[in-house]
Amino acid sequence: MAEPESKVVEEVKEEEEHEEGVDEAEGEQVSVGEIAKVMQNPQLLSAIQDKLSNMVGTPSGYVQSLPKVVKRRIKAMKKLQFDIVNVESDFYKEVHTLECKYAAKYASMFAKRKEILLGTVEPTDEEADWPSDEEDKDDDLPEDLKQKAVLEDKTDEEKKENEDKDKEDDDVKGIPHFWLTVFKNVDMLSEMVQDHDEPILEHLQDIQVKFWESDPVGFTLEFYFSPNEYFKETVLTKQYTMRFEPDPTDPLSYEGPEIIKCKGCTITWNTGKNITVRVVKKKQKHKGRGTTRTVTKTIQNDSFFNFFNPPTVPEGEEGDMDEDLEALLAADFEIGHFIRERIIPKAVLYFTGEALDHEEFEEENEEEHDADEDYNEDDDPDFNPQDSE
């Protein structure tokens, strides 16, 4: 069937306008030198960046221009999305119920782990039957080199040194400084640990998580310490309250359960051992008399143990927090979640660094994937379609 004449005319006009636009563009080509000058102008680049930043997330106006009947259908889809969010919320509640159920099954294995790292029990040969990197390296050696290493003559002095070292190794109890090493291996936690924290964290024996199944829903992190000269408590706790329902003020932004508040505990520091504060001395001069006096002031000191004294937000004022307070709480929530989800269940892998290697491998794969998505064949002058066939 022939196309209507008006449509053909419109298409011809569009083609003519397009050709005119191409001609104009060809006549207004910008030289490479002019582009380089623009790129070297920091003020102009900053203005362009600000303009682009303001454009991010800006509606195109397309949705607003749609007919009322289409907008009505969009509203129906949003209401359907709200129903989806409620089902998703129920799903995460069921997951939390399963976490509470399986926590009891993990408990016995975590208790065994604590006994081994504290040295209260020695694992049997069967329990210690797991390949290690050192054994893999030995297996790669040729047989003649293995025999040579075994038969190599040693002086009496060297034999005595080896015997003494073996005796010292046998006297080592458990796995020394296990949790301190874990903390120092993880960037997120190592940033919190100061030099004056380390002697105290050497007393850290175990970290456990306890789930709350009923209202309020959440979890508690429990840090177990051996008796020490720094504080009286042997258990320090951090409580996190979670919300599984969507935010009533913005339900469609729901992305799963979130931590909404946390609570630390009181640490009873022994005299002169509180590393979370420091005393600052300042001299003040009297304007009239000209005399000076020394004033002492106690201020907060950087320490891992500030983790147990998070900022508090009064009830009902959660929406009135300033940006600094909101950022502090967000970082605290992230740390608590990371300890619960990663550190506690995979502690030995963070101790050896294997978990870190795996995370770095995942990040590299994600970066490569993003690079592949950003690649455009049209932008590559060396691309030859025949090479991919």
Coordinates of C-alpha atoms in Angstrom, one line a residue:
M1 CA 0.0 0.0 0.0
A2 CA 1.4 3.4 -0.9
E3 CA 2.4 5.8 1.8
P4 CA 0.3 8.9 2.3
E5 CA 1.7 11.9 0.4
S6 CA 2.0 14.0 3.6
K7 CA 4.2 11.4 5.3
V8 CA 6.5 11.2 2.2
V9 CA 6.8 15.0 2.2
E10 CA 7.7 15.0 5.9
E11 CA 10.4 12.4 5.4
V12 CA 11.9 14.4 2.5
K13 CA 12.0 17.5 4.6
E14 CA 13.7 15.6 7.5
E15 CA 16.4 14.3 5.1
E16 CA 17.0 17.8 3.7
E17 CA 17.3 19.2 7.3
H18 CA 19.6 16.4 8.2
E19 CA 21.9 17.1 5.2
E20 CA 21.9 20.8 6.0
G21 CA 22.9 20.0 9.6
V22 CA 25.7 17.8 8.4
D23 CA 27.0 20.5 6.1
E24 CA 26.9 23.1 8.9
A25 CA 28.7 20.6 11.2
E26 CA 31.4 20.1 8.6
G27 CA 31.8 23.8 8.2
E28 CA 32.2 24.3 11.9
Q29 CA 34.7 21.6 12.7
V30 CA 36.9 22.4 15.8
S31 CA 40.6 21.9 15.4
V32 CA 42.6 19.6 17.8
G33 CA 44.5 22.6 19.0
E34 CA 41.3 24.5 20.1
I35 CA 40.1 21.4 22.0
A36 CA 43.5 21.1 23.7
K37 CA 43.2 24.8 24.8
V38 CA 39.8 24.1 26.3
M39 CA 41.1 21.0 28.1
Q40 CA 43.9 23.1 29.6
N41 CA 41.5 25.7 31.1
P42 CA 40.8 24.5 34.7
Q43 CA 38.0 27.0 35.2
L44 CA 36.2 26.0 32.0
L45 CA 36.6 22.3 32.9
S46 CA 35.2 22.9 36.4
A47 CA 32.2 24.7 34.9
I48 CA 31.6 21.8 32.5
Q49 CA 31.9 19.3 35.3
D50 CA 29.4 21.2 37.5
K51 CA 27.0 21.4 34.6
L52 CA 27.2 17.6 34.0
S53 CA 26.9 16.9 37.8
N54 CA 23.7 18.9 37.9
M55 CA 22.3 17.0 34.9
V56 CA 22.7 13.6 36.7
G57 CA 19.4 12.2 37.8
T58 CA 17.5 15.1 36.1
P59 CA 14.2 13.8 34.5
S60 CA 14.1 14.1 30.8
G61 CA 10.5 15.4 30.8
Y62 CA 9.3 12.4 28.8
V63 CA 7.2 10.9 31.6
Q64 CA 5.7 14.2 32.4
S65 CA 4.6 14.8 28.8
L66 CA 2.8 11.4 28.5
P67 CA -1.0 11.4 28.2
K68 CA -3.2 11.1 31.4
V69 CA -4.2 7.6 30.4
V70 CA -0.6 6.4 30.3
K71 CA 0.2 8.1 33.6
R72 CA -2.7 6.3 35.1
R73 CA -1.2 3.0 34.0
I74 CA 2.2 4.0 35.5
K75 CA 0.5 4.7 38.8
A76 CA -1.0 1.2 38.7
M77 CA 2.5 -0.3 38.0
K78 CA 3.9 1.7 41.0
K79 CA 1.2 0.2 43.2
L80 CA 2.1 -3.2 41.9
Q81 CA 5.7 -2.4 42.7
F82 CA 4.6 -1.6 46.3
D83 CA 3.1 -5.1 46.5
I84 CA 6.4 -6.6 45.2
V85 CA 8.3 -4.7 47.9
N86 CA 6.1 -6.1 50.6
V87 CA 6.7 -9.7 49.4
E88 CA 10.4 -8.9 49.3
S89 CA 10.2 -7.7 52.9
D90 CA 8.6 -11.0 53.9
F91 CA 11.3 -12.9 52.1
Y92 CA 14.1 -11.1 54.2
K93 CA 12.1 -11.8 57.4
E94 CA 12.1 -15.5 56.5
V95 CA 15.9 -15.3 55.9
H96 CA 16.4 -13.8 59.3
T97 CA 14.4 -16.5 60.9
L98 CA 16.6 -19.1 59.2
E99 CA 19.7 -17.2 60.4
C100 CA 18.4 -17.5 64.0
K101 CA 17.8 -21.2 63.4
Y102 CA 21.2 -22.0 62.0
A103 CA 23.1 -19.8 64.5
A104 CA 22.7 -22.7 67.0
K105 CA 24.3 -25.1 64.5
Y106 CA 27.3 -22.8 63.9
A107 CA 27.7 -22.3 67.7
S108 CA 29.4 -25.6 68.3
M109 CA 31.9 -25.1 65.5
F110 CA 32.7 -21.5 66.6
A111 CA 33.3 -22.9 70.1
K112 CA 35.7 -25.4 68.7
R113 CA 37.5 -22.7 66.8
K114 CA 37.8 -20.7 70.1
E115 CA 39.4 -23.7 71.9
I116 CA 42.0 -24.2 69.1
L117 CA 43.0 -20.5 68.9
L118 CA 43.3 -20.2 72.7
G119 CA 45.2 -23.5 72.9
T120 CA 42.8 -25.2 75.4
V121 CA 42.7 -28.2 73.0
E122 CA 45.1 -29.5 70.4
P123 CA 43.5 -30.6 67.1
T124 CA 43.8 -34.3 66.2
D125 CA 45.7 -35.4 63.1
E126 CA 42.3 -36.0 61.5
E127 CA 41.1 -32.5 62.4
A128 CA 44.3 -30.9 61.1
D129 CA 44.2 -32.9 57.8
W130 CA 44.0 -29.9 55.4
P131 CA 46.4 -29.0 52.6
S132 CA 48.5 -25.9 53.1
D133 CA 50.6 -23.7 50.7
E134 CA 53.8 -24.8 52.4
E135 CA 53.0 -28.5 51.6
D136 CA 52.2 -27.6 48.1
K137 CA 55.5 -25.9 47.6
D138 CA 57.4 -29.0 49.0
D139 CA 55.5 -31.3 46.6
D140 CA 56.8 -29.2 43.7
L141 CA 60.4 -30.0 44.5
P142 CA 62.2 -32.7 42.6
E143 CA 62.7 -35.9 44.5
D144 CA 66.5 -35.7 44.5
L145 CA 66.3 -32.2 46.1
K146 CA 64.0 -33.5 48.8
Q147 CA 66.5 -36.3 49.6
K148 CA 69.4 -33.8 49.6
A149 CA 67.6 -31.5 52.0
V150 CA 66.9 -34.5 54.3
L151 CA 70.5 -36.0 54.1
E152 CA 72.3 -32.7 54.2
D153 CA 74.9 -32.7 57.0
K154 CA 74.5 -30.2 59.8
T155 CA 76.9 -29.1 62.4
D156 CA 76.2 -30.0 66.1
E157 CA 75.6 -26.3 66.7
E158 CA 73.0 -26.1 64.0
K159 CA 71.3 -29.2 65.3
K160 CA 71.2 -27.7 68.8
E161 CA 69.7 -24.5 67.4
N162 CA 67.0 -26.4 65.6
E163 CA 66.2 -28.4 68.6
D164 CA 65.9 -25.3 70.8
K165 CA 63.7 -23.6 68.1
D166 CA 61.4 -26.7 67.9
K167 CA 61.1 -26.7 71.7
E168 CA 60.2 -23.0 71.7
D169 CA 57.6 -23.7 68.9
D170 CA 56.1 -26.5 70.9
D171 CA 55.7 -24.1 73.8
V172 CA 53.5 -21.7 71.8
K173 CA 50.0 -21.8 73.0
G174 CA 47.1 -21.7 70.5
I175 CA 47.3 -19.0 67.8
P176 CA 48.9 -15.9 69.2
H177 CA 47.3 -12.5 68.5
F178 CA 44.7 -14.1 66.2
W179 CA 42.0 -11.4 66.3
L180 CA 44.5 -8.6 66.4
T181 CA 46.0 -10.0 63.2
V182 CA 42.5 -10.3 61.6
F183 CA 41.8 -6.6 62.4
K184 CA 45.1 -5.4 61.0
N185 CA 44.7 -7.4 57.8
V186 CA 41.3 -5.8 57.0
D187 CA 41.5 -2.1 55.8
M188 CA 38.2 -1.2 57.2
L189 CA 39.2 -2.3 60.7
S190 CA 42.9 -1.5 60.6
E191 CA 42.0 2.2 60.1
M192 CA 40.3 2.1 63.5
V193 CA 43.1 0.3 65.4
Q194 CA 45.7 2.6 66.8
D195 CA 49.1 1.6 68.3
H196 CA 47.8 2.0 71.8
D197 CA 44.9 -0.3 71.0
E198 CA 47.1 -3.3 70.1
P199 CA 48.2 -4.4 73.6
I200 CA 44.5 -4.5 74.6
L201 CA 43.4 -6.3 71.5
E202 CA 46.0 -9.0 72.2
H203 CA 43.6 -10.0 75.0
L204 CA 40.6 -10.4 72.6
Q205 CA 39.7 -14.1 72.7
D206 CA 36.5 -14.4 70.6
I207 CA 33.8 -12.4 68.8
Q208 CA 30.3 -13.8 68.6
V209 CA 27.0 -12.7 67.1
K210 CA 23.7 -13.2 68.8
F211 CA 20.5 -12.7 66.7
W212 CA 17.2 -11.3 68.0
E213 CA 14.3 -13.0 66.5
S214 CA 11.4 -11.0 68.1
D215 CA 10.8 -7.2 68.4
P216 CA 13.1 -5.4 68.2
V217 CA 14.8 -7.4 65.4
G218 CA 18.5 -7.2 65.1
F219 CA 21.8 -8.7 66.4
T220 CA 24.4 -8.2 69.1
L221 CA 28.2 -8.4 68.6
E222 CA 30.0 -9.8 71.7
F223 CA 33.7 -9.2 72.1
Y224 CA 35.3 -11.6 74.7
F225 CA 38.5 -10.5 76.5
S226 CA 40.8 -12.2 78.9
P227 CA 41.2 -10.4 82.3
N228 CA 43.5 -7.5 81.7
E229 CA 45.0 -4.4 83.3
Y230 CA 43.0 -2.0 81.1
F231 CA 39.3 -2.4 82.0
K232 CA 37.2 -4.6 84.3
E233 CA 34.7 -6.1 81.8
T234 CA 35.5 -9.4 80.1
V235 CA 32.7 -8.9 77.5
L236 CA 32.0 -5.8 75.5
T237 CA 28.8 -5.6 73.4
K238 CA 27.5 -3.6 70.4
Q239 CA 23.8 -3.9 69.6
Y240 CA 22.2 -3.2 66.2
T241 CA 18.5 -2.7 65.6
M242 CA 17.3 -3.6 62.1
R243 CA 14.2 -2.8 60.1
F244 CA 12.9 -5.3 57.6
E245 CA 9.8 -3.3 56.4
P246 CA 10.1 -0.6 53.8
D247 CA 10.5 3.0 54.9
P248 CA 6.9 4.3 55.1
T249 CA 8.1 7.7 53.8
D250 CA 9.7 6.2 50.7
P251 CA 8.6 2.5 50.3
L252 CA 9.6 2.1 46.7
S253 CA 13.2 2.7 47.4
Y254 CA 13.4 -0.5 49.5
E255 CA 16.6 -2.5 48.9
G256 CA 16.3 -5.0 51.8
P257 CA 16.7 -4.9 55.6
E258 CA 18.8 -2.0 57.0
I259 CA 20.3 -1.1 60.4
I260 CA 18.4 1.8 61.8
K261 CA 20.2 2.3 65.2
C262 CA 23.0 1.0 67.4
K263 CA 23.9 1.0 71.0
G264 CA 27.3 0.4 72.6
C265 CA 28.2 -0.4 76.2
T266 CA 30.0 1.1 79.2
I267 CA 33.7 0.3 79.6
T268 CA 34.9 0.6 83.2
W269 CA 38.5 1.7 82.6
N270 CA 41.1 1.2 85.3
T271 CA 42.8 4.4 86.5
G272 CA 45.1 5.9 83.9
K273 CA 44.3 3.2 81.3
N274 CA 41.5 4.9 79.4
I275 CA 42.9 5.2 75.9
T276 CA 39.8 6.7 74.4
V277 CA 40.5 10.1 75.9
R278 CA 43.6 12.3 76.3
V279 CA 44.4 15.3 78.5
V280 CA 45.4 18.5 76.7
K281 CA 47.2 21.3 78.7
K282 CA 46.8 24.9 77.6
K283 CA 48.3 28.1 79.0
Q284 CA 45.9 31.0 79.5
K285 CA 47.1 34.6 80.1
H286 CA 45.0 37.0 82.2
K287 CA 44.6 40.2 80.2
G288 CA 44.6 42.6 83.1
R289 CA 47.0 41.0 85.6
G290 CA 49.3 39.5 83.0
T291 CA 49.5 36.3 84.9
T292 CA 49.3 32.9 83.2
R293 CA 47.6 29.7 84.3
T294 CA 47.6 26.1 82.9
V295 CA 44.2 24.7 82.1
T296 CA 43.7 21.0 81.4
K297 CA 41.0 19.7 79.1
T298 CA 40.0 16.1 78.3
I299 CA 39.2 15.4 74.7
Q300 CA 38.4 12.3 72.7
N301 CA 41.3 10.2 71.5
D302 CA 41.4 8.1 68.3
S303 CA 40.8 4.4 69.4
F304 CA 39.2 1.2 68.2
F305 CA 37.3 1.2 71.5
N306 CA 35.3 4.3 70.5
F307 CA 33.4 1.7 68.5
F308 CA 31.6 0.9 71.8
N309 CA 30.5 4.5 72.3
P310 CA 28.6 5.4 69.1
P311 CA 26.8 8.8 68.7
T312 CA 23.2 8.7 69.9
V313 CA 20.2 10.1 68.1
P314 CA 17.2 11.1 70.2
E315 CA 13.9 9.2 69.4
G316 CA 12.0 11.0 66.7
E317 CA 14.9 13.1 65.5
E318 CA 16.3 10.6 63.0
G319 CA 15.4 12.8 60.1
D320 CA 17.0 15.9 61.6
M321 CA 20.6 14.6 61.7
D322 CA 23.3 16.7 60.2
E323 CA 25.5 15.2 57.4
D324 CA 28.5 14.5 59.7
L325 CA 26.4 12.6 62.2
E326 CA 24.7 10.7 59.4
A327 CA 28.0 9.8 57.9
L328 CA 29.4 8.5 61.2
L329 CA 26.4 6.3 61.8
A330 CA 26.4 5.0 58.3
A331 CA 30.1 4.0 58.7
D332 CA 29.3 2.4 62.1
F333 CA 26.5 0.4 60.6
E334 CA 28.7 -0.8 57.7
I335 CA 31.4 -1.9 60.1
G336 CA 29.0 -3.8 62.3
H337 CA 27.4 -5.5 59.3
F338 CA 30.9 -6.5 57.9
I339 CA 32.0 -8.0 61.3
R340 CA 28.8 -10.0 61.4
E341 CA 28.7 -11.1 57.7
R342 CA 32.4 -11.6 57.0
I343 CA 34.7 -11.5 59.9
I344 CA 33.0 -13.9 62.3
P345 CA 32.2 -16.7 59.9
K346 CA 35.5 -16.4 57.9
A347 CA 37.9 -15.3 60.6
V348 CA 40.7 -17.8 59.8
L349 CA 40.7 -16.7 56.1
Y350 CA 41.1 -13.1 57.1
F351 CA 43.9 -14.2 59.5
T352 CA 45.8 -15.9 56.7
G353 CA 44.8 -13.2 54.1
E354 CA 43.1 -15.7 51.8
A355 CA 39.8 -13.9 52.1
L356 CA 41.5 -10.7 51.1
D357 CA 42.9 -12.3 48.0
H358 CA 39.5 -13.6 47.0
E359 CA 37.9 -10.1 47.5
E360 CA 40.6 -8.5 45.4
F361 CA 40.1 -11.1 42.6
E362 CA 36.3 -10.3 42.7
E363 CA 37.0 -6.6 42.5
E364 CA 39.4 -7.1 39.5
N365 CA 36.8 -9.1 37.7
E366 CA 34.2 -6.4 38.3
E367 CA 36.5 -3.7 36.9
E368 CA 37.3 -5.8 33.8
H369 CA 33.5 -6.4 33.3
D370 CA 32.9 -2.7 33.6
A371 CA 35.7 -2.0 31.1
D372 CA 34.2 -4.5 28.7
E373 CA 30.8 -2.8 29.0
D374 CA 32.3 0.7 28.4
Y375 CA 34.2 -0.5 25.3
N376 CA 32.9 0.7 22.0
E377 CA 34.1 -0.8 18.7
D378 CA 33.3 2.4 16.8
D379 CA 35.7 4.3 19.0
D380 CA 38.6 1.9 18.4
P381 CA 40.5 2.8 15.2
D382 CA 42.4 -0.5 15.3
F383 CA 39.3 -2.6 15.4
N384 CA 38.8 -5.0 12.5
P385 CA 35.5 -6.9 12.3
Q386 CA 37.3 -9.8 10.5
D387 CA 39.5 -10.4 13.5
S388 CA 36.5 -11.4 15.6
E389 CA 35.2 -13.8 13.1

